[in-house]
Every structure is written in C-alpha cells, then in structure tokens.
C-alpha cells in the first residue's frame, strides 16, 4: 500500500510540476519580429462574432500588428458546431479594427492545432515566409509552438491572450496531458 501511495504522490507531483512549467512558458511573452502572426480559432458566438476568449487572441495579435512586429496575420479555424467559419469571423473582426484585407490570411481548414500548424507552414512556404509569432491562450502557447516547429516553422515570438476564465481549471490540466501526448506522438 505504501508503494502505491508513494507512486500516486510522485505522479501527482510530476503532473503539478509539468503544469506549472506549461503555464509559466505560456505566460512568458516573447516579442520579436516575424513574417506573420498565427492565431488559432475558437468559439464563435450565435451572432457570428468571436467569443470573448477568441477576441482576446485577436486583440493581442492586433496589438503586435499595430506595433509592426509582423506585417500580416493568419487566422485559422474551421466551421464549428455554431455553424460559422471561424477564420472568416476572425478576419471580419480584424477588418473592423483597421487591419487591411491584404494583411489578413484565412485558413478555414484549421480543425485542430496540428491542422492549423500544417496549413500555416504550407502557406508560409508558398509565400517564402520563415518566421511566425504565436497568439493564443497562455496554456495553449507551448503546444501551438511545438506544432508549428514540428511543421518546419521558426517561431520567433509568442504572446498570450490576457483572458482568464473558470474554464481554465479544465483547460490547463487538459493541455498538460495534450502537450505530453503530442510530444510523444509526433
């Protein structure tokens, strides 16, 4: 029984350390020039506008664009259960805030983090772009960086959306497991 208790405590301690490292890495913004800012999709509200969580991602990307850290923004998503194309809704949001249409690229096939990374890599290679900045939730930054790097993209910078919600209590541990699985699988 003692060995099981020690194993359980060691496992819980390891998970807690990994989660702490993941959160710390995601909160550590790195501001650097890049060819493009990549923003993964998320929930679209019933009126067709980005959820507050997704708005926070777009706003932090917009700030980097306005500060001239990148000349373009790639928005990636898919048509979710809400029935809206996330990438199109994200592009409309950015257009309404002054981003020129020519500076926005839409990827409507970003069903998963992995698909977004592969699609971003394809588009970046097609345009001759080498570096990307990640703009997403703090807990998603590490896995999204890993996905882009594994797709052959140099991630020069990262920014996290300044948005925290109760759902993070589920999202953070889920992302810890997701990162470990992704790291081992690819």
mmCIF file of N, CA, C and O in Angstrom, residues 48-135:
data_model
loop_
_atom_site.group_PDB
_atom_site.id
_atom_site.type_symbol
_atom_site.label_atom_id
_atom_site.label_comp_id
_atom_site.label_asym_id
_atom_site.label_seq_id
_atom_site.Cartn_x
_atom_site.Cartn_y
_atom_site.Cartn_z
ATOM 1 N N UNK A 48 -22.452 35.254 -34.693
ATOM 2 C CA UNK A 48 -21.396 35.198 -35.699
ATOM 3 C C UNK A 48 -20.137 35.955 -35.346
ATOM 4 O O UNK A 48 -19.224 36.059 -36.168
ATOM 5 N N UNK A 49 -20.050 36.477 -34.126
ATOM 6 C CA UNK A 49 -18.858 37.214 -33.703
ATOM 7 C C UNK A 49 -17.985 36.324 -32.813
ATOM 8 O O UNK A 49 -18.473 35.372 -32.203
ATOM 9 N N UNK A 50 -16.702 36.630 -32.738
ATOM 10 C CA UNK A 50 -15.807 35.836 -31.885
ATOM 11 C C UNK A 50 -16.209 35.914 -30.403
ATOM 12 O O UNK A 50 -16.640 36.969 -29.932
ATOM 13 N N UNK A 51 -16.041 34.796 -29.711
ATOM 14 C CA UNK A 51 -16.274 34.751 -28.264
ATOM 15 C C UNK A 51 -15.263 35.666 -27.575
ATOM 16 O O UNK A 51 -14.243 36.031 -28.172
ATOM 17 N N UNK A 52 -15.519 36.036 -26.313
ATOM 18 C CA UNK A 52 -14.525 36.856 -25.607
ATOM 19 C C UNK A 52 -13.128 36.222 -25.592
ATOM 20 O O UNK A 52 -12.125 36.926 -25.714
ATOM 21 N N UNK A 53 -13.047 34.912 -25.474
ATOM 22 C CA UNK A 53 -11.760 34.211 -25.478
ATOM 23 C C UNK A 53 -11.049 34.426 -26.815
ATOM 24 O O UNK A 53 -9.861 34.732 -26.865
ATOM 25 N N UNK A 54 -11.800 34.270 -27.902
ATOM 26 C CA UNK A 54 -11.219 34.444 -29.229
ATOM 27 C C UNK A 54 -10.912 35.926 -29.498
ATOM 28 O O UNK A 54 -9.884 36.245 -30.106
ATOM 29 N N UNK A 55 -11.758 36.822 -29.029
ATOM 30 C CA UNK A 55 -11.474 38.254 -29.174
ATOM 31 C C UNK A 55 -10.151 38.608 -28.500
ATOM 32 O O UNK A 55 -9.378 39.405 -29.035
ATOM 33 N N UNK A 56 -9.895 38.008 -27.345
ATOM 34 C CA UNK A 56 -8.641 38.291 -26.629
ATOM 35 C C UNK A 56 -7.443 37.854 -27.463
ATOM 36 O O UNK A 56 -6.417 38.546 -27.508
ATOM 37 N N UNK A 57 -7.548 36.712 -28.127
ATOM 38 C CA UNK A 57 -6.467 36.257 -29.020
ATOM 39 C C UNK A 57 -6.263 37.262 -30.144
ATOM 40 O O UNK A 57 -5.136 37.632 -30.487
ATOM 41 N N UNK A 58 -7.380 37.655 -30.762
ATOM 42 C CA UNK A 58 -7.296 38.583 -31.892
ATOM 43 C C UNK A 58 -6.772 39.947 -31.459
ATOM 44 O O UNK A 58 -5.972 40.565 -32.170
ATOM 45 N N UNK A 59 -7.191 40.411 -30.293
ATOM 46 C CA UNK A 59 -6.732 41.715 -29.801
ATOM 47 C C UNK A 59 -5.235 41.724 -29.528
ATOM 48 O O UNK A 59 -4.549 42.704 -29.835
ATOM 49 N N UNK A 60 -4.706 40.641 -28.967
ATOM 50 C CA UNK A 60 -3.264 40.598 -28.688
ATOM 51 C C UNK A 60 -2.485 40.497 -30.005
ATOM 52 O O UNK A 60 -1.413 41.094 -30.144
ATOM 53 N N UNK A 61 -3.032 39.798 -30.987
ATOM 54 C CA UNK A 61 -2.397 39.749 -32.313
ATOM 55 C C UNK A 61 -2.461 41.126 -32.974
ATOM 56 O O UNK A 61 -1.475 41.583 -33.572
ATOM 57 N N UNK A 62 -3.604 41.783 -32.856
ATOM 58 C CA UNK A 62 -3.774 43.125 -33.431
ATOM 59 C C UNK A 62 -2.756 44.095 -32.843
ATOM 60 O O UNK A 62 -2.153 44.892 -33.575
ATOM 61 N N UNK A 63 -2.533 44.016 -31.558
ATOM 62 C CA UNK A 63 -1.549 44.895 -30.905
ATOM 63 C C UNK A 63 -0.153 44.678 -31.494
ATOM 64 O O UNK A 63 0.578 45.633 -31.777
ATOM 65 N N UNK A 64 0.220 43.425 -31.705
ATOM 66 C CA UNK A 64 1.541 43.129 -32.289
ATOM 67 C C UNK A 64 1.621 43.635 -33.726
ATOM 68 O O UNK A 64 2.653 44.150 -34.158
ATOM 69 N N UNK A 65 0.528 43.496 -34.461
ATOM 70 C CA UNK A 65 0.468 44.008 -35.831
ATOM 71 C C UNK A 65 0.628 45.533 -35.827
ATOM 72 O O UNK A 65 1.404 46.089 -36.605
ATOM 73 N N UNK A 66 -0.111 46.204 -34.941
ATOM 74 C CA UNK A 66 -0.053 47.663 -34.864
ATOM 75 C C UNK A 66 1.325 48.157 -34.426
ATOM 76 O O UNK A 66 1.750 49.232 -34.830
ATOM 77 N N UNK A 67 2.009 47.353 -33.627
ATOM 78 C CA UNK A 67 3.364 47.706 -33.196
ATOM 79 C C UNK A 67 4.418 47.268 -34.219
ATOM 80 O O UNK A 67 5.613 47.297 -33.941
ATOM 81 N N UNK A 68 3.957 46.811 -35.357
ATOM 82 C CA UNK A 68 4.790 46.457 -36.515
ATOM 83 C C UNK A 68 5.762 45.298 -36.265
ATOM 84 O O UNK A 68 6.866 45.282 -36.807
ATOM 85 N N UNK A 69 5.352 44.376 -35.442
ATOM 86 C CA UNK A 69 6.189 43.183 -35.225
ATOM 87 C C UNK A 69 5.998 42.164 -36.335
ATOM 88 O O UNK A 69 6.817 41.273 -36.501
ATOM 89 N N UNK A 70 4.875 42.308 -37.070
ATOM 90 C CA UNK A 70 4.613 41.439 -38.225
ATOM 91 C C UNK A 70 3.703 42.196 -39.189
ATOM 92 O O UNK A 70 2.807 42.917 -38.750
ATOM 93 N N UNK A 71 3.916 42.021 -40.490
ATOM 94 C CA UNK A 71 3.111 42.745 -41.474
ATOM 95 C C UNK A 71 1.787 42.072 -41.846
ATOM 96 O O UNK A 71 1.024 42.603 -42.642
ATOM 97 N N UNK A 72 1.535 40.893 -41.252
ATOM 98 C CA UNK A 72 0.303 40.170 -41.610
ATOM 99 C C UNK A 72 -0.129 39.253 -40.478
ATOM 100 O O UNK A 72 0.674 38.893 -39.626
ATOM 101 N N UNK A 73 -1.406 38.875 -40.530
ATOM 102 C CA UNK A 73 -1.991 37.979 -39.529
ATOM 103 C C UNK A 73 -2.685 36.830 -40.247
ATOM 104 O O UNK A 73 -3.493 37.063 -41.158
ATOM 105 N N UNK A 74 -2.353 35.623 -39.845
ATOM 106 C CA UNK A 74 -3.012 34.429 -40.370
ATOM 107 C C UNK A 74 -4.010 33.953 -39.324
ATOM 108 O O UNK A 74 -3.631 33.638 -38.196
ATOM 109 N N UNK A 75 -5.286 33.945 -39.683
ATOM 110 C CA UNK A 75 -6.334 33.448 -38.795
ATOM 111 C C UNK A 75 -6.737 32.058 -39.286
ATOM 112 O O UNK A 75 -6.939 31.836 -40.468
ATOM 113 N N UNK A 76 -6.803 31.121 -38.359
ATOM 114 C CA UNK A 76 -7.056 29.739 -38.735
ATOM 115 C C UNK A 76 -8.153 29.160 -37.858
ATOM 116 O O UNK A 76 -8.176 29.349 -36.645
ATOM 117 N N UNK A 77 -9.056 28.444 -38.480
ATOM 118 C CA UNK A 77 -10.138 27.788 -37.756
ATOM 119 C C UNK A 77 -10.943 26.961 -38.731
ATOM 120 O O UNK A 77 -10.540 26.765 -39.875
ATOM 121 N N UNK A 78 -12.072 26.507 -38.284
ATOM 122 C CA UNK A 78 -12.946 25.690 -39.120
ATOM 123 C C UNK A 78 -14.384 26.091 -38.824
ATOM 124 O O UNK A 78 -14.634 26.999 -38.043
ATOM 125 N N UNK A 79 -15.309 25.419 -39.446
ATOM 126 C CA UNK A 79 -16.712 25.662 -39.141
ATOM 127 C C UNK A 79 -17.074 24.786 -37.958
ATOM 128 O O UNK A 79 -17.085 23.559 -38.065
ATOM 129 N N UNK A 80 -17.322 25.430 -36.830
ATOM 130 C CA UNK A 80 -17.626 24.708 -35.599
ATOM 131 C C UNK A 80 -19.097 24.365 -35.488
ATOM 132 O O UNK A 80 -19.894 24.609 -36.402
ATOM 133 N N UNK A 81 -19.462 23.821 -34.343
ATOM 134 C CA UNK A 81 -20.851 23.408 -34.109
ATOM 135 C C UNK A 81 -21.810 24.597 -34.155
ATOM 136 O O UNK A 81 -23.004 24.428 -34.347
ATOM 137 N N UNK A 82 -21.275 25.799 -34.012
ATOM 138 C CA UNK A 82 -22.093 27.000 -34.084
ATOM 139 C C UNK A 82 -22.536 27.290 -35.522
ATOM 140 O O UNK A 82 -23.439 28.077 -35.759
ATOM 141 N N UNK A 83 -21.845 26.675 -36.495
ATOM 142 C CA UNK A 83 -22.207 26.841 -37.895
ATOM 143 C C UNK A 83 -21.533 27.995 -38.608
ATOM 144 O O UNK A 83 -21.915 28.362 -39.711
ATOM 145 N N UNK A 84 -20.504 28.581 -37.995
ATOM 146 C CA UNK A 84 -19.796 29.712 -38.597
ATOM 147 C C UNK A 84 -18.358 29.336 -38.909
ATOM 148 O O UNK A 84 -17.723 28.603 -38.165
ATOM 149 N N UNK A 85 -17.848 29.888 -40.000
ATOM 150 C CA UNK A 85 -16.444 29.742 -40.361
ATOM 151 C C UNK A 85 -15.640 30.635 -39.415
ATOM 152 O O UNK A 85 -15.738 31.866 -39.483
ATOM 153 N N UNK A 86 -14.873 30.015 -38.527
ATOM 154 C CA UNK A 86 -14.104 30.769 -37.535
ATOM 155 C C UNK A 86 -13.139 31.748 -38.194
ATOM 156 O O UNK A 86 -13.024 32.900 -37.767
ATOM 157 N N UNK A 87 -12.440 31.289 -39.223
ATOM 158 C CA UNK A 87 -11.446 32.147 -39.879
ATOM 159 C C UNK A 87 -12.108 33.381 -40.491
ATOM 160 O O UNK A 87 -11.589 34.495 -40.379
ATOM 161 N N UNK A 88 -13.269 33.207 -41.120
ATOM 162 C CA UNK A 88 -13.976 34.343 -41.723
ATOM 163 C C UNK A 88 -14.439 35.323 -40.644
ATOM 164 O O UNK A 88 -14.316 36.542 -40.811
ATOM 165 N N UNK A 89 -14.954 34.814 -39.532
ATOM 166 C CA UNK A 89 -15.395 35.677 -38.433
ATOM 167 C C UNK A 89 -14.205 36.427 -37.832
ATOM 168 O O UNK A 89 -14.304 37.617 -37.487
ATOM 169 N N UNK A 90 -13.071 35.739 -37.720
ATOM 170 C CA UNK A 90 -11.866 36.372 -37.184
ATOM 171 C C UNK A 90 -11.385 37.471 -38.133
ATOM 172 O O UNK A 90 -10.995 38.564 -37.696
ATOM 173 N N UNK A 91 -11.413 37.198 -39.425
ATOM 174 C CA UNK A 91 -10.988 38.199 -40.410
ATOM 175 C C UNK A 91 -11.893 39.431 -40.356
ATOM 176 O O UNK A 91 -11.403 40.562 -40.390
ATOM 177 N N UNK A 92 -13.213 39.220 -40.257
ATOM 178 C CA UNK A 92 -14.136 40.355 -40.154
ATOM 179 C C UNK A 92 -13.826 41.206 -38.916
ATOM 180 O O UNK A 92 -13.845 42.440 -38.982
ATOM 181 N N UNK A 93 -13.535 40.541 -37.805
ATOM 182 C CA UNK A 93 -13.203 41.245 -36.564
ATOM 183 C C UNK A 93 -11.979 42.137 -36.765
ATOM 184 O O UNK A 93 -11.967 43.298 -36.356
ATOM 185 N N UNK A 94 -10.942 41.594 -37.397
ATOM 186 C CA UNK A 94 -9.717 42.362 -37.633
ATOM 187 C C UNK A 94 -9.942 43.494 -38.639
ATOM 188 O O UNK A 94 -9.414 44.600 -38.463
ATOM 189 N N UNK A 95 -10.717 43.229 -39.684
ATOM 190 C CA UNK A 95 -11.016 44.265 -40.679
ATOM 191 C C UNK A 95 -11.715 45.451 -40.023
ATOM 192 O O UNK A 95 -11.388 46.609 -40.314
ATOM 193 N N UNK A 96 -12.666 45.176 -39.125
ATOM 194 C CA UNK A 96 -13.404 46.244 -38.440
ATOM 195 C C UNK A 96 -12.500 47.064 -37.524
ATOM 196 O O UNK A 96 -12.861 48.172 -37.130
ATOM 197 N N UNK A 97 -11.340 46.530 -37.200
ATOM 198 C CA UNK A 97 -10.399 47.234 -36.327
ATOM 199 C C UNK A 97 -9.231 47.821 -37.102
ATOM 200 O O UNK A 97 -8.194 48.141 -36.536
ATOM 201 N N UNK A 98 -9.388 47.907 -38.414
ATOM 202 C CA UNK A 98 -8.420 48.635 -39.223
ATOM 203 C C UNK A 98 -7.322 47.829 -39.887
ATOM 204 O O UNK A 98 -6.452 48.412 -40.528
ATOM 205 N N UNK A 99 -7.332 46.506 -39.749
ATOM 206 C CA UNK A 99 -6.307 45.707 -40.437
ATOM 207 C C UNK A 99 -6.702 45.614 -41.912
ATOM 208 O O UNK A 99 -7.825 45.209 -42.230
ATOM 209 N N UNK A 100 -5.828 46.001 -42.821
ATOM 210 C CA UNK A 100 -6.159 45.924 -44.251
ATOM 211 C C UNK A 100 -6.409 44.476 -44.688
ATOM 212 O O UNK A 100 -5.747 43.551 -44.208
ATOM 213 N N UNK A 101 -7.336 44.305 -45.610
ATOM 214 C CA UNK A 101 -7.679 42.967 -46.105
ATOM 215 C C UNK A 101 -6.447 42.237 -46.627
ATOM 216 O O UNK A 101 -6.308 41.020 -46.431
ATOM 217 N N UNK A 102 -5.528 42.959 -47.251
ATOM 218 C CA UNK A 102 -4.324 42.342 -47.803
ATOM 219 C C UNK A 102 -3.348 41.839 -46.751
ATOM 220 O O UNK A 102 -2.421 41.098 -47.068
ATOM 221 N N UNK A 103 -3.565 42.238 -45.495
ATOM 222 C CA UNK A 103 -2.676 41.794 -44.412
ATOM 223 C C UNK A 103 -3.262 40.628 -43.627
ATOM 224 O O UNK A 103 -2.673 40.171 -42.653
ATOM 225 N N UNK A 104 -4.433 40.129 -44.061
ATOM 226 C CA UNK A 104 -5.105 39.021 -43.366
ATOM 227 C C UNK A 104 -5.163 37.814 -44.284
ATOM 228 O O UNK A 104 -5.617 37.907 -45.418
ATOM 229 N N UNK A 105 -4.689 36.683 -43.771
ATOM 230 C CA UNK A 105 -4.814 35.417 -44.492
ATOM 231 C C UNK A 105 -5.784 34.546 -43.713
ATOM 232 O O UNK A 105 -5.714 34.474 -42.483
ATOM 233 N N UNK A 106 -6.660 33.851 -44.426
ATOM 234 C CA UNK A 106 -7.645 32.986 -43.779
ATOM 235 C C UNK A 106 -7.364 31.526 -44.106
ATOM 236 O O UNK A 106 -7.170 31.173 -45.264
ATOM 237 N N UNK A 107 -7.358 30.714 -43.071
ATOM 238 C CA UNK A 107 -7.266 29.255 -43.217
ATOM 239 C C UNK A 107 -8.538 28.678 -42.591
ATOM 240 O O UNK A 107 -8.680 28.678 -41.385
ATOM 241 N N UNK A 108 -9.448 28.225 -43.425
ATOM 242 C CA UNK A 108 -10.714 27.680 -42.938
ATOM 243 C C UNK A 108 -10.672 26.173 -42.723
ATOM 244 O O UNK A 108 -11.707 25.547 -42.529
ATOM 245 N N UNK A 109 -9.473 25.595 -42.754
ATOM 246 C CA UNK A 109 -9.318 24.150 -42.561
ATOM 247 C C UNK A 109 -8.525 23.832 -41.296
ATOM 248 O O UNK A 109 -7.942 22.762 -41.173
ATOM 249 N N UNK A 110 -8.503 24.756 -40.349
ATOM 250 C CA UNK A 110 -7.761 24.567 -39.106
ATOM 251 C C UNK A 110 -8.619 23.878 -38.048
ATOM 252 O O UNK A 110 -8.986 24.478 -37.044
ATOM 253 N N UNK A 111 -8.931 22.624 -38.284
ATOM 254 C CA UNK A 111 -9.806 21.856 -37.385
ATOM 255 C C UNK A 111 -9.159 21.573 -36.042
ATOM 256 O O UNK A 111 -9.839 21.439 -35.034
ATOM 257 N N UNK A 112 -7.835 21.462 -36.035
ATOM 258 C CA UNK A 112 -7.094 21.130 -34.821
ATOM 259 C C UNK A 112 -5.825 21.988 -34.786
ATOM 260 O O UNK A 112 -5.469 22.623 -35.783
ATOM 261 N N UNK A 113 -5.141 21.952 -33.665
ATOM 262 C CA UNK A 113 -3.861 22.659 -33.549
ATOM 263 C C UNK A 113 -2.890 22.131 -34.603
ATOM 264 O O UNK A 113 -2.187 22.900 -35.262
ATOM 265 N N UNK A 114 -2.852 20.824 -34.770
ATOM 266 C CA UNK A 114 -1.953 20.206 -35.744
ATOM 267 C C UNK A 114 -2.301 20.647 -37.173
ATOM 268 O O UNK A 114 -1.412 20.988 -37.957
ATOM 269 N N UNK A 115 -3.593 20.670 -37.505
ATOM 270 C CA UNK A 115 -4.008 21.090 -38.847
ATOM 271 C C UNK A 115 -3.659 22.560 -39.076
ATOM 272 O O UNK A 115 -3.169 22.930 -40.151
ATOM 273 N N UNK A 116 -3.880 23.385 -38.076
ATOM 274 C CA UNK A 116 -3.531 24.807 -38.195
ATOM 275 C C UNK A 116 -2.035 24.957 -38.450
ATOM 276 O O UNK A 116 -1.620 25.740 -39.311
ATOM 277 N N UNK A 117 -1.221 24.218 -37.719
ATOM 278 C CA UNK A 117 0.238 24.305 -37.893
ATOM 279 C C UNK A 117 0.651 23.850 -39.296
ATOM 280 O O UNK A 117 1.461 24.517 -39.950
ATOM 281 N N UNK A 118 0.113 22.738 -39.757
ATOM 282 C CA UNK A 118 0.452 22.234 -41.099
ATOM 283 C C UNK A 118 0.022 23.233 -42.171
ATOM 284 O O UNK A 118 0.764 23.509 -43.116
ATOM 285 N N UNK A 119 -1.197 23.767 -42.035
ATOM 286 C CA UNK A 119 -1.711 24.715 -43.022
ATOM 287 C C UNK A 119 -0.899 26.013 -43.004
ATOM 288 O O UNK A 119 -0.608 26.572 -44.061
ATOM 289 N N UNK A 120 -0.545 26.476 -41.813
ATOM 290 C CA UNK A 120 0.275 27.693 -41.700
ATOM 291 C C UNK A 120 1.630 27.465 -42.359
ATOM 292 O O UNK A 120 2.129 28.332 -43.089
ATOM 293 N N UNK A 121 2.223 26.315 -42.112
ATOM 294 C CA UNK A 121 3.527 26.006 -42.707
ATOM 295 C C UNK A 121 3.435 25.992 -44.237
ATOM 296 O O UNK A 121 4.314 26.532 -44.924
ATOM 297 N N UNK A 122 2.373 25.402 -44.752
ATOM 298 C CA UNK A 122 2.181 25.345 -46.213
ATOM 299 C C UNK A 122 2.063 26.765 -46.786
ATOM 300 O O UNK A 122 2.734 27.100 -47.768
ATOM 301 N N UNK A 123 1.217 27.585 -46.170
ATOM 302 C CA UNK A 123 1.032 28.957 -46.648
ATOM 303 C C UNK A 123 2.315 29.768 -46.527
ATOM 304 O O UNK A 123 2.659 30.540 -47.419
ATOM 305 N N UNK A 124 3.022 29.592 -45.421
ATOM 306 C CA UNK A 124 4.252 30.345 -45.215
ATOM 307 C C UNK A 124 5.314 29.959 -46.248
ATOM 308 O O UNK A 124 5.981 30.830 -46.810
ATOM 309 N N UNK A 125 5.453 28.669 -46.497
ATOM 310 C CA UNK A 125 6.426 28.233 -47.516
ATOM 311 C C UNK A 125 6.051 28.773 -48.889
ATOM 312 O O UNK A 125 6.913 29.211 -49.654
ATOM 313 N N UNK A 126 4.752 28.763 -49.208
ATOM 314 C CA UNK A 126 4.282 29.249 -50.506
ATOM 315 C C UNK A 126 4.607 30.735 -50.709
ATOM 316 O O UNK A 126 4.831 31.174 -51.835
ATOM 317 N N UNK A 127 4.639 31.502 -49.622
ATOM 318 C CA UNK A 127 4.937 32.934 -49.704
ATOM 319 C C UNK A 127 6.400 33.261 -49.388
ATOM 320 O O UNK A 127 6.790 34.423 -49.430
ATOM 321 N N UNK A 128 7.183 32.261 -49.026
ATOM 322 C CA UNK A 128 8.583 32.499 -48.700
ATOM 323 C C UNK A 128 8.802 33.086 -47.315
ATOM 324 O O UNK A 128 9.853 33.666 -47.050
ATOM 325 N N UNK A 129 7.821 32.951 -46.433
ATOM 326 C CA UNK A 129 7.954 33.469 -45.069
ATOM 327 C C UNK A 129 8.595 32.419 -44.188
ATOM 328 O O UNK A 129 8.309 31.232 -44.294
ATOM 329 N N UNK A 130 9.445 32.859 -43.281
ATOM 330 C CA UNK A 130 10.224 31.933 -42.453
ATOM 331 C C UNK A 130 9.811 31.902 -40.987
ATOM 332 O O UNK A 130 9.950 30.885 -40.337
ATOM 333 N N UNK A 131 9.353 33.051 -40.448
ATOM 334 C CA UNK A 131 9.123 33.129 -39.000
ATOM 335 C C UNK A 131 7.671 33.467 -38.662
ATOM 336 O O UNK A 131 7.005 34.202 -39.396
ATOM 337 N N UNK A 132 7.233 32.929 -37.534
ATOM 338 C CA UNK A 132 5.866 33.173 -37.080
ATOM 339 C C UNK A 132 5.863 33.584 -35.618
ATOM 340 O O UNK A 132 6.744 33.199 -34.848
ATOM 341 N N UNK A 133 4.854 34.356 -35.267
ATOM 342 C CA UNK A 133 4.575 34.679 -33.869
ATOM 343 C C UNK A 133 3.263 33.974 -33.518
ATOM 344 O O UNK A 133 2.325 33.981 -34.305
ATOM 345 N N UNK A 134 3.215 33.385 -32.344
ATOM 346 C CA UNK A 134 2.040 32.683 -31.854
ATOM 347 C C UNK A 134 1.215 33.641 -31.006
ATOM 348 O O UNK A 134 1.765 34.350 -30.163
ATOM 349 N N UNK A 135 -0.108 33.669 -31.215
ATOM 350 C CA UNK A 135 -1.021 34.461 -30.389
ATOM 351 C C UNK A 135 -2.203 33.587 -30.000
ATOM 352 O O UNK A 135 -3.069 33.285 -30.827
#
